[in-house]
Short mmCIF file of C-alpha atoms and ligand atoms in Angstrom, two decimals:
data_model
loop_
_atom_site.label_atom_id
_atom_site.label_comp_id
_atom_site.label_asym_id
_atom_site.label_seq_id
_atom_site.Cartn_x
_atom_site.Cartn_y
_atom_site.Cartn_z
CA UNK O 127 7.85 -14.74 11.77
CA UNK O 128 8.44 -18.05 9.79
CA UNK O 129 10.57 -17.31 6.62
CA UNK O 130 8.47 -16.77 3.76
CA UNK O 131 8.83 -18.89 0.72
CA UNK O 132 7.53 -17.32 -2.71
CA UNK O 133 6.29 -18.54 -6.21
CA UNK O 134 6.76 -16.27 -9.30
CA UNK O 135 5.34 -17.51 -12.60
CA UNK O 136 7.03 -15.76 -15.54
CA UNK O 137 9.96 -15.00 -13.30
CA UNK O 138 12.91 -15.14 -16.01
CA UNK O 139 11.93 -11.47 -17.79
CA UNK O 140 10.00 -8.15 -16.83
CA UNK O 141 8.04 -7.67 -13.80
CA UNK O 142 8.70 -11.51 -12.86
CA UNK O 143 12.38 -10.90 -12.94
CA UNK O 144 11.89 -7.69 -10.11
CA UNK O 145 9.64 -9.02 -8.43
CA UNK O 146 12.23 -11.94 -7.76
CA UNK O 147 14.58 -9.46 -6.64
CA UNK O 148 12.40 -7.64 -4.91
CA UNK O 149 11.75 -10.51 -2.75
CA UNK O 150 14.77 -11.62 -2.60
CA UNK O 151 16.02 -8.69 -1.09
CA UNK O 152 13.48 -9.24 2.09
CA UNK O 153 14.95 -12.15 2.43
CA UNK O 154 12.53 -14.70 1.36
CA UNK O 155 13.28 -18.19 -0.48
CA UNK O 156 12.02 -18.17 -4.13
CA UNK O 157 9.94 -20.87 -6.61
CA UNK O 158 10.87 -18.79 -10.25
CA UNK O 159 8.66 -20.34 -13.04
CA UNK O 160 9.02 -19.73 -16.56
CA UNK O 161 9.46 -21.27 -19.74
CA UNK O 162 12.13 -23.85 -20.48
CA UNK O 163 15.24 -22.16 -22.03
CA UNK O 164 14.46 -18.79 -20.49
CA UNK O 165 17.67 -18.27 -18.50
CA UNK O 166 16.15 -19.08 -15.07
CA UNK O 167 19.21 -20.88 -14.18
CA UNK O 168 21.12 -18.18 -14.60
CA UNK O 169 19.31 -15.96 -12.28
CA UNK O 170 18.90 -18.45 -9.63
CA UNK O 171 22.39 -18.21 -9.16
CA UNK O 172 22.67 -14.43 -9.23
CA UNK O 173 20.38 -14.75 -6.48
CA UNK O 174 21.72 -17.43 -4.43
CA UNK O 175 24.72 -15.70 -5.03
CA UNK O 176 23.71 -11.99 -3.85
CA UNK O 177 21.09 -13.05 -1.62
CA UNK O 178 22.27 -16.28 0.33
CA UNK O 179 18.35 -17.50 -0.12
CA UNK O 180 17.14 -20.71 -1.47
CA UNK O 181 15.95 -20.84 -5.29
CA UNK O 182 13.74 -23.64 -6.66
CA UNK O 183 13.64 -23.28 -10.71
CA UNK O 184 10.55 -25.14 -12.38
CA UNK O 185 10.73 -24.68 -16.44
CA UNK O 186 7.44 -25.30 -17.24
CA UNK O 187 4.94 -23.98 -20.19
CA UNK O 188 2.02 -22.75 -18.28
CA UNK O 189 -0.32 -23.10 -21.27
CA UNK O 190 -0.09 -26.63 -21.04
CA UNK O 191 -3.24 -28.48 -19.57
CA UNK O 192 -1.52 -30.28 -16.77
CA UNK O 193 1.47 -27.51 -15.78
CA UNK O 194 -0.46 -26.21 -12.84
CA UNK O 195 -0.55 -29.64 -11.12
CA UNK O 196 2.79 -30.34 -12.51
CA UNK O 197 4.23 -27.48 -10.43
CA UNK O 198 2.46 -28.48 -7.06
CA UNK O 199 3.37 -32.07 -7.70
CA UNK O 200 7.17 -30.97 -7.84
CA UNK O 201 7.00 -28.70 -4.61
CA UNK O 202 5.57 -31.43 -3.00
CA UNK O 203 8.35 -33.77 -4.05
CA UNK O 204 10.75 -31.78 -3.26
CA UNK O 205 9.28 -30.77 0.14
CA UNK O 206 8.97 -27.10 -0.87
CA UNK O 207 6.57 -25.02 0.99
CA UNK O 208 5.35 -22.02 -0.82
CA UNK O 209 3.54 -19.46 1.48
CA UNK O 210 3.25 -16.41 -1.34
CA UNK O 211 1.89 -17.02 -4.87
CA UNK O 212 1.99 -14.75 -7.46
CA UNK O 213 0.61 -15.25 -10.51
CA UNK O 214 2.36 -12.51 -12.94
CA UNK O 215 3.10 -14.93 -15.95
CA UNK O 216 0.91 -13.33 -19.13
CA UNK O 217 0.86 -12.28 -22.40
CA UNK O 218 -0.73 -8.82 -23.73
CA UNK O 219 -0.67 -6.91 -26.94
CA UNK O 220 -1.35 -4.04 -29.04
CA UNK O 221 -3.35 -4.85 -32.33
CA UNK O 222 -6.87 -5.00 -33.60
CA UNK O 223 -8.79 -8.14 -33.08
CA UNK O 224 -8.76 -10.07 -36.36
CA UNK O 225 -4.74 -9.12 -36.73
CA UNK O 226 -4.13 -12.17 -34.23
CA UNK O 227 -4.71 -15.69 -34.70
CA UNK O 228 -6.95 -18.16 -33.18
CA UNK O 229 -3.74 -20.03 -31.39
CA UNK O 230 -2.70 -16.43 -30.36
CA UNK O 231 -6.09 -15.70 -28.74
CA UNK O 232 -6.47 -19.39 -26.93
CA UNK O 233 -2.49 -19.13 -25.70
CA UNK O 234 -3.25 -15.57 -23.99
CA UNK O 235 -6.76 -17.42 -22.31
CA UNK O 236 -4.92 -19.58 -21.02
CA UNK O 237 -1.98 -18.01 -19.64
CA UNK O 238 -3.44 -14.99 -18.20
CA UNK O 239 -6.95 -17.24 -16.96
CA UNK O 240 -6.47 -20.45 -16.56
CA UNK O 241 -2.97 -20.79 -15.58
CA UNK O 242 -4.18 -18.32 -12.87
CA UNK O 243 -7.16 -20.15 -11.77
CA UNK O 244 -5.52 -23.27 -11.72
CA UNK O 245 -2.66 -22.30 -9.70
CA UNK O 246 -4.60 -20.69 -6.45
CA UNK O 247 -6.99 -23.38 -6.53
CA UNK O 248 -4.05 -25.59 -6.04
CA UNK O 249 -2.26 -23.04 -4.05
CA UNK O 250 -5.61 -23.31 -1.45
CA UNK O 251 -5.17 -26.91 -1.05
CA UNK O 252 -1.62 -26.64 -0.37
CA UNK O 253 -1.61 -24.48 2.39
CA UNK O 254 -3.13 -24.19 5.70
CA UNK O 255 -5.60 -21.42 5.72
CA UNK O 256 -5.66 -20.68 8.94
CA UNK O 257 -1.65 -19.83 8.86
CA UNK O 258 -0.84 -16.31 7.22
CA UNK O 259 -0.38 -16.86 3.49
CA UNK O 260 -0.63 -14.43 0.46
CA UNK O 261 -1.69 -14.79 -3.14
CA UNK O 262 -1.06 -11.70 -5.66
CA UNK O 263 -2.77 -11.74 -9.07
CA UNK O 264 -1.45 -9.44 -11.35
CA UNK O 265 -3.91 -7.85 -13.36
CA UNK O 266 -3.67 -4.32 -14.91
CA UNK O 267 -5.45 -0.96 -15.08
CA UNK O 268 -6.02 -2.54 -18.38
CA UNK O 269 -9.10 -4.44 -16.81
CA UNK O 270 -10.44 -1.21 -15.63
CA UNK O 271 -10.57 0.41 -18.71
CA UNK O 272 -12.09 -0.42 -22.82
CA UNK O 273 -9.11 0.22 -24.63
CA UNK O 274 -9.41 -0.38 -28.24
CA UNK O 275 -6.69 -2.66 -29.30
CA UNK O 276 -6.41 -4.56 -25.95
CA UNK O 277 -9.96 -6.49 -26.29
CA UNK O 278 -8.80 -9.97 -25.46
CA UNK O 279 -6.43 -9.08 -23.06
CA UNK O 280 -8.10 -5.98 -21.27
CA UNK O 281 -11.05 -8.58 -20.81
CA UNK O 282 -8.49 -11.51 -19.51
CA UNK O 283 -7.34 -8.30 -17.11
CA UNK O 284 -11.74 -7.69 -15.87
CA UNK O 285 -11.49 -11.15 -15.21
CA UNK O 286 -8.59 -11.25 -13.12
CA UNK O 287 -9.66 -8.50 -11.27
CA UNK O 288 -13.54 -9.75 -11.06
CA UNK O 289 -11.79 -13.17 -9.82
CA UNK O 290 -9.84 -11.64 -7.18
CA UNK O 291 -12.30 -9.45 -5.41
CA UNK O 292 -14.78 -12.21 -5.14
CA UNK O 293 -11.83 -14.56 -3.90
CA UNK O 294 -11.06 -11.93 -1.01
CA UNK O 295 -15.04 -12.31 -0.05
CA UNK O 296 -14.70 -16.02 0.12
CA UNK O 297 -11.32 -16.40 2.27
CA UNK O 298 -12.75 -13.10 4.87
CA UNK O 299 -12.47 -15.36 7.15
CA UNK O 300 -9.45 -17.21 6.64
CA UNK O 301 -5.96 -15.95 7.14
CA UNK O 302 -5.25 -15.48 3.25
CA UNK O 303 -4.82 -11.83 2.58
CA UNK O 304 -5.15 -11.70 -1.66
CA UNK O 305 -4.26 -9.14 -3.51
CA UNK O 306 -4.98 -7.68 -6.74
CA UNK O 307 -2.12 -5.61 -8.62
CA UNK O 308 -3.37 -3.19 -11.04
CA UNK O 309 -0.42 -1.60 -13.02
CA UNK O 310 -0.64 0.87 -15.76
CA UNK O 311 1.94 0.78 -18.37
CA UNK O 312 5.80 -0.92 -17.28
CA UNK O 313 9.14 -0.55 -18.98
CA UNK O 314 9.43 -4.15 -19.10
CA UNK O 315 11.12 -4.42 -22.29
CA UNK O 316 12.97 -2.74 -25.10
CA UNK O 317 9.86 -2.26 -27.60
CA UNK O 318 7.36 -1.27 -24.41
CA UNK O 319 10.34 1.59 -23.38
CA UNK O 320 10.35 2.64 -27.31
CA UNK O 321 6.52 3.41 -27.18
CA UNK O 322 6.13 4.62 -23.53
CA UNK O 323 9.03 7.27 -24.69
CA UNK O 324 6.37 8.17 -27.71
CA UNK O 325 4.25 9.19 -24.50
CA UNK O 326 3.40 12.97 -23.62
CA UNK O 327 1.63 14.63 -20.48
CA UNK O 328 -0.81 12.05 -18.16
CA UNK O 329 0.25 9.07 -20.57
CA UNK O 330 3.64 9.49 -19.94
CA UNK O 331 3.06 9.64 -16.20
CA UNK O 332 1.41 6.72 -16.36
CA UNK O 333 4.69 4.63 -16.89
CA UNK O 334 6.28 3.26 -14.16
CA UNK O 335 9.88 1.11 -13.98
CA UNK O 336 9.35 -2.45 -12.97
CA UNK O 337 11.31 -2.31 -9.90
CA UNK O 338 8.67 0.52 -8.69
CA UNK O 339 5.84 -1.50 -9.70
CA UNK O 340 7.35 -4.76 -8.15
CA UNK O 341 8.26 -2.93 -4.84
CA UNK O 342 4.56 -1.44 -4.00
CA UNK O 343 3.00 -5.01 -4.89
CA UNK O 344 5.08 -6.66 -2.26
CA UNK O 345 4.41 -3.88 0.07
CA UNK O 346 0.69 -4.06 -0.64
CA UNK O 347 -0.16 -7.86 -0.24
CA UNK O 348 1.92 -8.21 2.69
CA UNK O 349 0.06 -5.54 4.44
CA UNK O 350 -3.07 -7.22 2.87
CA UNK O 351 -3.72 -4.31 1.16
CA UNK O 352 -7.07 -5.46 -1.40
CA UNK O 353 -6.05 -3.44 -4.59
CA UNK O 354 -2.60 -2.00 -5.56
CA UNK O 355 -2.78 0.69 -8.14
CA UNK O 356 1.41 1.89 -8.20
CA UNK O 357 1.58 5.70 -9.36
CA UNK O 358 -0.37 8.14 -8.45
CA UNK O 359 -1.65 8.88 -11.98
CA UNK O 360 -2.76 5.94 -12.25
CA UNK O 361 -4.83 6.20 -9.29
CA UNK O 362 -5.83 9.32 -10.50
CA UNK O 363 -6.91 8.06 -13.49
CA UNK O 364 -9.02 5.59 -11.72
CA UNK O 365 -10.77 7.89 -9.68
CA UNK O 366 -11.65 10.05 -13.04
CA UNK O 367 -12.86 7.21 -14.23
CA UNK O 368 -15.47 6.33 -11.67
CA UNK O 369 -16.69 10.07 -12.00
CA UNK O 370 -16.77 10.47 -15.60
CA UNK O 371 -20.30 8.81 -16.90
CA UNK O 372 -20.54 6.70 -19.46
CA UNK O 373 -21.73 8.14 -22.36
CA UNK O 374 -18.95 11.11 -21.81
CA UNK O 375 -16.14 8.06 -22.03
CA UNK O 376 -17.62 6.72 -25.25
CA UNK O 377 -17.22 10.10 -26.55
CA UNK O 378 -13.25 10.56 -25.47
CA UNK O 379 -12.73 6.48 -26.51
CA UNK O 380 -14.39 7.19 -30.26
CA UNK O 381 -12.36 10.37 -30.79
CA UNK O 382 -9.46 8.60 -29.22
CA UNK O 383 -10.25 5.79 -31.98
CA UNK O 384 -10.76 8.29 -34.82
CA UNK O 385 -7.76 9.93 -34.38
CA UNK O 386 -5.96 6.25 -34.16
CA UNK O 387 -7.69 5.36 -37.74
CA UNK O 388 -6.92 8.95 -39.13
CA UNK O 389 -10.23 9.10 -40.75
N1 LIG T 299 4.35 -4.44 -19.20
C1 LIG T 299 3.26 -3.74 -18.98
O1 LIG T 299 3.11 -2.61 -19.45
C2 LIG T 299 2.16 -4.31 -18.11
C3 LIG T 299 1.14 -3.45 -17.68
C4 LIG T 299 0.13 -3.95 -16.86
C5 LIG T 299 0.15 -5.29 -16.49
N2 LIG T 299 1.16 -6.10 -16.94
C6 LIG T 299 1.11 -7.51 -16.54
O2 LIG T 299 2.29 -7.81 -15.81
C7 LIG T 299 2.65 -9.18 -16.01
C8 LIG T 299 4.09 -9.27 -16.46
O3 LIG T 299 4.23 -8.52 -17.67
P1 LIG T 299 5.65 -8.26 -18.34
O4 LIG T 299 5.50 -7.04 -19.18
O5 LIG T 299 6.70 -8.32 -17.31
O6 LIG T 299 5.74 -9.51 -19.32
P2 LIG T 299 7.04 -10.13 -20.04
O7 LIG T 299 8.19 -9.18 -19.97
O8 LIG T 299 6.57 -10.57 -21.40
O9 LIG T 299 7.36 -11.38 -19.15
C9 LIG T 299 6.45 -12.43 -19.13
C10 LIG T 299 7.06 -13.57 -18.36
O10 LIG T 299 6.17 -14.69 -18.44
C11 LIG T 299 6.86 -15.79 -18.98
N3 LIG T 299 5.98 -16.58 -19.82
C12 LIG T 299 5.43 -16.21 -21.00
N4 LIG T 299 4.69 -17.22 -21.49
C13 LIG T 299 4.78 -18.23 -20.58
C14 LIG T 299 4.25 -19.53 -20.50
N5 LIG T 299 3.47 -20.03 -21.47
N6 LIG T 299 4.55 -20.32 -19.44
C15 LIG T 299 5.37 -19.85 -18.46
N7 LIG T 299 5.88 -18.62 -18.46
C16 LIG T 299 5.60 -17.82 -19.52
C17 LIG T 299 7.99 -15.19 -19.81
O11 LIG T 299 8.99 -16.17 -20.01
P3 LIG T 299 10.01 -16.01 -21.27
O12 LIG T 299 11.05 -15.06 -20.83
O13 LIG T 299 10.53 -17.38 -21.49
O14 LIG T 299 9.18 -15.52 -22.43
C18 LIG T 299 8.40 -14.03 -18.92
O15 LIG T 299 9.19 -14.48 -17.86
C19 LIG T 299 1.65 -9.73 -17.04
O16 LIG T 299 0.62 -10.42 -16.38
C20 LIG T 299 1.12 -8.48 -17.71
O17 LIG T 299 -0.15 -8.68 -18.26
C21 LIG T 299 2.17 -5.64 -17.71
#
C-alpha cells in the first residue's frame, strides 16, 4: 500500500496534536495546520525526530476567506500529496448566547463550517477518486444532542454531521471512505480537565483522553467505518437517546436547565 500522507488542521494543541502522533506512529507523512506562532515547528521536529516521517507545517488562520485555497495552493507547490484530510481545527464553548460577541459567533462559523467545507471541496479536486483516500470531519456528540449553553456550536456540530452523512451518499461510489467523528467530552486542555474532574457517574464516563479519542478515529476511517462514537458511554448515550421521545428529553433538558439557573 502507497504511504499515506495526512492533513491535520489545528494540529499544534489538543486532539490535533494526538492525532499527529497518532499518525505518525503508523507511519504516515504529515501536513500539521494551525495558527501562526502556535509551536508547530517545534513539533514537526519532535516528529521527524521520533518518527523518521516527513512533516509539512502550513501556519495559516483558517478563518480567513482565502486560507483554504491558500493551503492547496502550497501542497501543490511544493508537490505534496495529501491522501487523508482531517478537518479537526474548531472552536467551542460553554456560555449563554448573548454572553459572546458577534465576532465570537462569525469566527466559530467559520472555523468549524466553512473552513470545513472549503477544505474537502478542495480536497475532492485534489485527489483522484477512484484511488483510496479518506476524509475525517470531526464533529461531536455535541451535534447529537440540545445542550443549553452550546447553541452555536452544538448547531456548527448538526451541521458537520448532517454534511458528512450526505457526503458519504454522494462519493458511494467512489473510493473515498468519509468519516464522521463524534466525541463526547476530551481532556484537551487544563480548564476542560478542571471541569470534566467536577464530573460524577455517566458524565464522568463520558470523558475520554485525547490519545483514546485520536486512536479510534484513525482506526475508524481507515476501515471506512461511517460514524465513530469513542467510549462506550457515549454510545450508550446515543442509543438512549434515539429511544427516549421527545417530549420526555424536554422534560430532563428543562430540569437540567433549572437546576443550572438555581431558580
Ligand atoms: N475538547 C472536547 O471536549 C471536544 C469534544 C467534542 C469535539 N471536540 C472537537 O474536537 C476538535 C478539537 O478540539 P480541541 O479540544 O482539541 O481544541 P483545541 O485544544 O482548542 O485545539 C484547537 C486547535 O485548532 C487550532 N486553531 C484554532 N483556531 C484556528 C484557526 N483560526 N485557524 C487554524 N487553526 C486554528 C488551534 O491552534 P492554536 O494552538 O494556535 O490555538 C489548536 O491547534 C474541535 O473540532 C472540537 O470541536 C472537542
Amino acid at each position: 500500500m502507497e504511504k499515506l500522507t495526512a492533513l491535520v488542521t489545528g494540529a499544534s494543541e489538543g486532539l490535533g496534536k494526538s492525532f499527529a502522533l497518532e499518525l505518525a506512529g503508523r507511519g504516515m507523512d504529515l501536513v500539521l495546520v494551525s495558527l501562526p506562532n502556535s509551536g508547530l515547528n517545534h513539533l514537526a521536529n519532535y516528529l521527524r525526530l521520533n518518527f523518521n516521517n516527513k512533516v509539512f507545517c502550513i501556519e495559516k488562520d483558517l478563518t480567513e476567506a482565502n486560507s483554504a485555497y491558500d493551503i492547496f495552493k502550497m501542497l501543490e507547490e511544493h508537490k505534496v500529496k495529501v491522501n487523508l484530510l482531517i478537518n479537526n481545527a474548531g472552536l467551542g464553548n460553554w456560555s449563554w448566547f448573548e454572553e459572546k460577541n458577534i465576532a465570537f459567533y462569525k469566527t466559530q462559523i467559520d472555523l468549524n463550517i466553512t473552513s470545513t467545507v472549503l477544505l474537502t471541496r478542495l480536497f475532492l479536486n485534489h485527489i483522484n477518486k477512484n484511488e483510496q483516500n479518506y476524509i475525517l470531519n470531526v464533529g461531536s456528540l455535541g451535534g447529537h444532542f440540545i445542550v443549553p449553553k452550546k447553541q452555536v456550536y452544538g448547531a456548527t456540530k448538526s451541521f458537520i454531521g448532517y454534511f458528512t452523512k450526505c457526503l458519504q451518499l454522494e462519493l458511494s461510489g467512489t473510493k473515498v471512505n468519509i468519516s464522521l467523528l463524534s466525541p463526547g467530552g476530551i481532556n484537551t486542555k487544563p480548564e476542560l480537565l478542571v471541569l470534566n474532574h467536577s464530573l460524577k457517574g455517566m458524565a464522568k464516563a463520558t470523558i475520554l483522553e485525547p490519545e483514546v479519542v485520536a486512536k479510534a478515529a484513525i482506526s475508524g476511517v481507515l476501515k471506512g467505518q461511517k460514524e465513530i462514537i469513542p467510549g462506550l458511554a457515549n454510545r450508550f448515550l446515543v442509543l438512549l437517546d434515539k429511544i427516549i421521545p421527545g417530549f420526555l428529553k424536554e422534560i430532563i433538558i428543562r430540569r437540567k436547565l433549572k437546576a443550572i439557573l438555581n431558580v
